[in-house]
Short mmCIF file of C-alpha atoms in Angstrom, two decimals:
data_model
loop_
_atom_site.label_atom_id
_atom_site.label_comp_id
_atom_site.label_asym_id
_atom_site.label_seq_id
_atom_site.Cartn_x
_atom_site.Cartn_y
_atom_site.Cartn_z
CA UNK J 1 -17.26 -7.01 1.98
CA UNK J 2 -15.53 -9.28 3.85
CA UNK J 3 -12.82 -7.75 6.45
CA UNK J 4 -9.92 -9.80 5.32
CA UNK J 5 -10.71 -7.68 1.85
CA UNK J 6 -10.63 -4.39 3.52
CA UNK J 7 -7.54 -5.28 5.12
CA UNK J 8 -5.82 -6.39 2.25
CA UNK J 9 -7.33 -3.35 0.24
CA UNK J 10 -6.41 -1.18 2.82
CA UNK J 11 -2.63 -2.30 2.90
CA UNK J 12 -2.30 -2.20 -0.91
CA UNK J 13 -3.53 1.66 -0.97
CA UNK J 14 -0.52 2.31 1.06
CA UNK J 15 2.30 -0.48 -0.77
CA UNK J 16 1.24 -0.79 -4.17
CA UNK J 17 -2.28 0.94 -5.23
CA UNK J 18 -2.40 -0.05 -8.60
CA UNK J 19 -2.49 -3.78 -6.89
CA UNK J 20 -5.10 -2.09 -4.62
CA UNK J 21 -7.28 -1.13 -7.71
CA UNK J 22 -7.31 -4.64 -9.36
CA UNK J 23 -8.36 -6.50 -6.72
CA UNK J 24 -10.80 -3.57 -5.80
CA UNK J 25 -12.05 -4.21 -9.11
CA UNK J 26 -12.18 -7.91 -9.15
CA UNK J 27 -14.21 -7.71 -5.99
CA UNK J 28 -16.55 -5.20 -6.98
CA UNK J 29 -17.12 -7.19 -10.13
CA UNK J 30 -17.94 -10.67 -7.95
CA UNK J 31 -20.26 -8.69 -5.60
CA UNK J 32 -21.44 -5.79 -7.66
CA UNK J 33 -24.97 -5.23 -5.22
CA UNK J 34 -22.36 -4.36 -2.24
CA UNK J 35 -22.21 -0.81 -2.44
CA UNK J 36 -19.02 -0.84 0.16
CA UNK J 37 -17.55 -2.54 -2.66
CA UNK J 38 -17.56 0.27 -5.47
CA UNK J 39 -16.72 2.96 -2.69
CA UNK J 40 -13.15 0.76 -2.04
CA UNK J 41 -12.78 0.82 -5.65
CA UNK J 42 -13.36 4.08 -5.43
CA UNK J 43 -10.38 5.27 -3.20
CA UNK J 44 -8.37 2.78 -5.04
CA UNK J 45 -8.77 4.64 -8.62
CA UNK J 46 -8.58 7.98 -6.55
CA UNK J 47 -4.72 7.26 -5.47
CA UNK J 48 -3.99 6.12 -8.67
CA UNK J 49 -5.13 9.58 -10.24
CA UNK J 50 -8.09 8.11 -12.08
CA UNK J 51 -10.68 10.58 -10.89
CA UNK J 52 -12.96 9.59 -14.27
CA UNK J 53 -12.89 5.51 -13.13
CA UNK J 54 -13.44 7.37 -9.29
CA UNK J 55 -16.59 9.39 -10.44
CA UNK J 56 -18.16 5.84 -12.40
CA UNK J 57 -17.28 3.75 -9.28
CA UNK J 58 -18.90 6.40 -6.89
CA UNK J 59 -21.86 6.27 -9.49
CA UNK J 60 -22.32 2.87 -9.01
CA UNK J 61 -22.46 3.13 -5.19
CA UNK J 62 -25.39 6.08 -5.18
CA UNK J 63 -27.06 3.40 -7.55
CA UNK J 64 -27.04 1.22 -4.04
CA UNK J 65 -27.22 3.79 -1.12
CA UNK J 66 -28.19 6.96 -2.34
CA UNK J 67 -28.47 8.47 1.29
CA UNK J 68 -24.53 8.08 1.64
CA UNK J 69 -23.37 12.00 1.65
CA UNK J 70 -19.73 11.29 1.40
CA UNK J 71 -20.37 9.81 -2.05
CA UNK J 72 -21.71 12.75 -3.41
CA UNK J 73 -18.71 15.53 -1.91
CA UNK J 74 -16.29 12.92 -2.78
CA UNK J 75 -17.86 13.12 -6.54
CA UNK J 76 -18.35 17.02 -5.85
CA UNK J 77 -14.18 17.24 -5.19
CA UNK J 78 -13.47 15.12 -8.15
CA UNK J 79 -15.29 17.11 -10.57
CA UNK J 80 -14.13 20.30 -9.24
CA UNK J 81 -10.52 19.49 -9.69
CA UNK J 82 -11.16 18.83 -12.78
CA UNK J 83 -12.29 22.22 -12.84
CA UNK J 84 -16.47 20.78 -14.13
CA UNK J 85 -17.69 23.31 -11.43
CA UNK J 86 -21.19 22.81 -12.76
CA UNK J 87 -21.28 19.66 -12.50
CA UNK J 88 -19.61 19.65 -9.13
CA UNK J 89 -22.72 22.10 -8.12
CA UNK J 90 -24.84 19.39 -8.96
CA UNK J 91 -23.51 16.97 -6.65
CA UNK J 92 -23.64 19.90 -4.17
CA UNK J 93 -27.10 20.39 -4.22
CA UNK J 94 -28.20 16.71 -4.20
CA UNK J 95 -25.81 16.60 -0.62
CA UNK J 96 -27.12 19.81 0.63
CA UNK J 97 -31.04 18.30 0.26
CA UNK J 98 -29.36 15.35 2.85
CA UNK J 99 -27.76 17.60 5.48
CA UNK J 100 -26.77 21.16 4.33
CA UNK J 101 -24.77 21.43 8.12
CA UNK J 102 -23.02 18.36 7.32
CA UNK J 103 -18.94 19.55 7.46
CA UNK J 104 -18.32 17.05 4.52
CA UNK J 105 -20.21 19.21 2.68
CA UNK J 106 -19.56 22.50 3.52
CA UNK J 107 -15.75 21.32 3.45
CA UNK J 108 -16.60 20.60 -0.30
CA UNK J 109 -18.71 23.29 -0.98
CA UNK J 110 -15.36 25.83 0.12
CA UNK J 111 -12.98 24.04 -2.32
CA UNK J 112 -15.77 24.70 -5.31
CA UNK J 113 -15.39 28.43 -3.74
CA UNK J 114 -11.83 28.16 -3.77
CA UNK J 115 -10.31 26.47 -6.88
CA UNK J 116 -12.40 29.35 -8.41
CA UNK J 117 -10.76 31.64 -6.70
CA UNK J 118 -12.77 32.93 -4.31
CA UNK J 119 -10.69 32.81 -1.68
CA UNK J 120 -12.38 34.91 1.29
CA UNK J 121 -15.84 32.75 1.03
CA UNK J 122 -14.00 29.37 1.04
CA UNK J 123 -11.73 30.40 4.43
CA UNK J 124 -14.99 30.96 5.78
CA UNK J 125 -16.49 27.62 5.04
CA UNK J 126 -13.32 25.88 5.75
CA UNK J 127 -13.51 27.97 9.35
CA UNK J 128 -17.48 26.77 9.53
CA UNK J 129 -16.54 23.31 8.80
CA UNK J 130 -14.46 23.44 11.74
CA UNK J 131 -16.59 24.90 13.97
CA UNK J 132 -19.18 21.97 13.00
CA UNK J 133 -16.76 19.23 13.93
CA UNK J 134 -12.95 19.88 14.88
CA UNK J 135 -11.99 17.02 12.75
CA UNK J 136 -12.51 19.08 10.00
CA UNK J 137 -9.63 21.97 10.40
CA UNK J 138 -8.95 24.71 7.98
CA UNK J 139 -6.20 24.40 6.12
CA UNK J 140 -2.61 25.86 7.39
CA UNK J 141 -2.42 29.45 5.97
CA UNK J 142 1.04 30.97 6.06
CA UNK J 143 2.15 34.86 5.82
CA UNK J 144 3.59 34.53 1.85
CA UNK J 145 7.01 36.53 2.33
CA UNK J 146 7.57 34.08 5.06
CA UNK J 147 6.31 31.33 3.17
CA UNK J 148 8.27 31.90 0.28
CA UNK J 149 11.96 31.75 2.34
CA UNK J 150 11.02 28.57 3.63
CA UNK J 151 10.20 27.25 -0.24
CA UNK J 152 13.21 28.94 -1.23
CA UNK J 153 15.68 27.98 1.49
CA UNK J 154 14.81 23.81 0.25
CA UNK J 155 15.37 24.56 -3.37
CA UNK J 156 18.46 26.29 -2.29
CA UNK J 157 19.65 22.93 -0.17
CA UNK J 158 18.56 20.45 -3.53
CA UNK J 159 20.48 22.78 -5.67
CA UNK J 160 23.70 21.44 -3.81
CA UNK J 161 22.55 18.08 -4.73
CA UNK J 162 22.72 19.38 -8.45
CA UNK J 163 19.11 20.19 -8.73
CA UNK J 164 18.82 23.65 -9.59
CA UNK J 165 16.05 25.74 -10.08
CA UNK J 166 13.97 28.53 -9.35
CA UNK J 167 10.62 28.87 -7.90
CA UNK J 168 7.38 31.06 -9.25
CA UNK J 169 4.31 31.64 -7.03
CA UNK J 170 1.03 30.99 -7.79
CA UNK J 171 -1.89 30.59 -5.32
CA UNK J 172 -3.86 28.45 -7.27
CA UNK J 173 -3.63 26.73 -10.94
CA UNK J 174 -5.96 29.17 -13.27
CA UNK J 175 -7.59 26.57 -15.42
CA UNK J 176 -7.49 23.02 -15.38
CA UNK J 177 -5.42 21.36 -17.58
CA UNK J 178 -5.27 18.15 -19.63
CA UNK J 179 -4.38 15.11 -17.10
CA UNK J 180 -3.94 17.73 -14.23
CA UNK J 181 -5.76 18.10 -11.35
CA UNK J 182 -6.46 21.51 -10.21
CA UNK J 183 -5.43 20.49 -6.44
CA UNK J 184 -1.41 19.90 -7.46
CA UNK J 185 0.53 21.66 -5.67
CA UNK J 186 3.51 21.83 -8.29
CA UNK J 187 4.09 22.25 -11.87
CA UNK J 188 7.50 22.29 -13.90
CA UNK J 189 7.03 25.03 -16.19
CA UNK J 190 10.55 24.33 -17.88
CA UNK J 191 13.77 22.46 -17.22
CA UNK J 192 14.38 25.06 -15.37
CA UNK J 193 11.40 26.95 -12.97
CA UNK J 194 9.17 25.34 -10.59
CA UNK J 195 5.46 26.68 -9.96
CA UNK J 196 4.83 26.80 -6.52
CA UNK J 197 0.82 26.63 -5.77
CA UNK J 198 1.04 28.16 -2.19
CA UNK J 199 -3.29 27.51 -1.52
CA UNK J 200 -2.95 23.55 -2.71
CA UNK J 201 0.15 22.92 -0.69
CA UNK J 202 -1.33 24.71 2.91
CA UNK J 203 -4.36 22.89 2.22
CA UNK J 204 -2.37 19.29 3.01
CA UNK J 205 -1.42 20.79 5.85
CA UNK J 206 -3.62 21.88 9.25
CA UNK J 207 -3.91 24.77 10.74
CA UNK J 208 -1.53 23.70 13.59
CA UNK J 209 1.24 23.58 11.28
CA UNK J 210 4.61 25.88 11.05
CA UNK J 211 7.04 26.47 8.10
CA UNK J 212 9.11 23.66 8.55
CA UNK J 213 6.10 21.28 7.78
CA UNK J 214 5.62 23.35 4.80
CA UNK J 215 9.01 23.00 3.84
CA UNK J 216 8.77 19.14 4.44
CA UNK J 217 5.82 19.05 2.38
CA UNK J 218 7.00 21.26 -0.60
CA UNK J 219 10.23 19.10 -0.78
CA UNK J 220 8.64 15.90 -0.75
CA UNK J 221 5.81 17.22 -3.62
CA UNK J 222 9.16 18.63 -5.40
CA UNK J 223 10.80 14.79 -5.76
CA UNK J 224 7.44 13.37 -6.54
CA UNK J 225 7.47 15.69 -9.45
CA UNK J 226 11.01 15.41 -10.59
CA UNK J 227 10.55 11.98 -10.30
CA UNK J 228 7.31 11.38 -12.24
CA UNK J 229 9.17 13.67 -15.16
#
């Protein structure tokens, strides 16, 4: 691909990505043998939401380089929040016969652990990514009384703004769910509750970060959703 394409990709993922995913796709379409090409259009359809069109474009770039391990996590995170752990295995175990220390992987391998709830074993990988390469930390993990004040204390500030409601706590969504990824953070259960996934919001977060960031976070994920409904 030619830089002045990644550039202009790259600014359109940020401004407007629905931009970014048609001229992903034009380009991948007018150089379809440049594997670099279907892994932009990848990321493109990812921050749209379209993990299906993510999982065919990441497809097409195995087809090109199959020795490319990101590809195959990448497709292993997409089909696990769509809760297709088998088929996330899959992708697993092709990445694991490139490099089973690889921290990509074993980053993946702890959010197949943990968005089936198995909470203890993915910490652990999360902490073994880590250790592999410090550019992959574990997630922020906050005490949950604590946690919970600082979720409550914004809704209390929004409700002043006329936005009332009340929060439930969940750690993690328990199925997936048409058109829902199991990695959101948030769901309106009625006009009037908010579900709070405590496990998908700390994992945006590092482990260097305090309650205000999680407060930050959880109010910016809260007018995201009131906005999108």
């Amino acid at each position: 691909m030619r830089r002045s394409d990644i550039e202009e990709i790259e600014y359109l993922l940020d401004e407007d990505p629905t931009e970014a995913v048609t001229l992903a796709k034009r380009i991948a379409g007018e150089t379809p043998q440049d594997a670099d090409a279907w892994a932009w259009l990848a990321d493109a359809l990812m921050e749209v939401g379209d993990f299906e069109g993510a999982l065919r474009a990441l497809a097409e770039y195995v087809q090109r380089d199959p020795e490319w391990m990101e590809a195959y996590t990448l497709r292993a995170g997409l089909l696990t929040e769509l809760g297709r752990f088998d088929a996330a295995n899959i992708e697993l175990e092709v990445a694991r016969a490139l490099d089973s220390e690889d921290p990509r992987l074993v980053r993946a391998e702890a959010m197949w652990h943990e968005f089936q709830g198995r909470f203890e074993e993915a910490d652990r990988l999360y902490a073994q990514a880590c250790e592999t390469d410090p550019a992959y930390p574990p997630p922020a993990r906050f005490d949950r009384a604590r946690a919970k004040q600082a979720i409550q204390k914004v809704l209390r500030d929004v409700a002043k703004d006329g936005l009332k409601l009340q929060a439930v706590f969940e750690e993690m969504p328990l199925k997936a769910s048409t058109g829902k990824a199991l990695s959101r953070a948030l769901d309106l259960r009625d006009r009037n509750t908010v579900v709070v996934y405590l496990r998908n919001l700390e994992r945006e977060l590092d482990d260097e970060a305090d309650l205000d960031d999680l407060a930050g976070l959880f109010e910016d994920r809260l007018a995201d959703l009131v906005e999108a409904n």
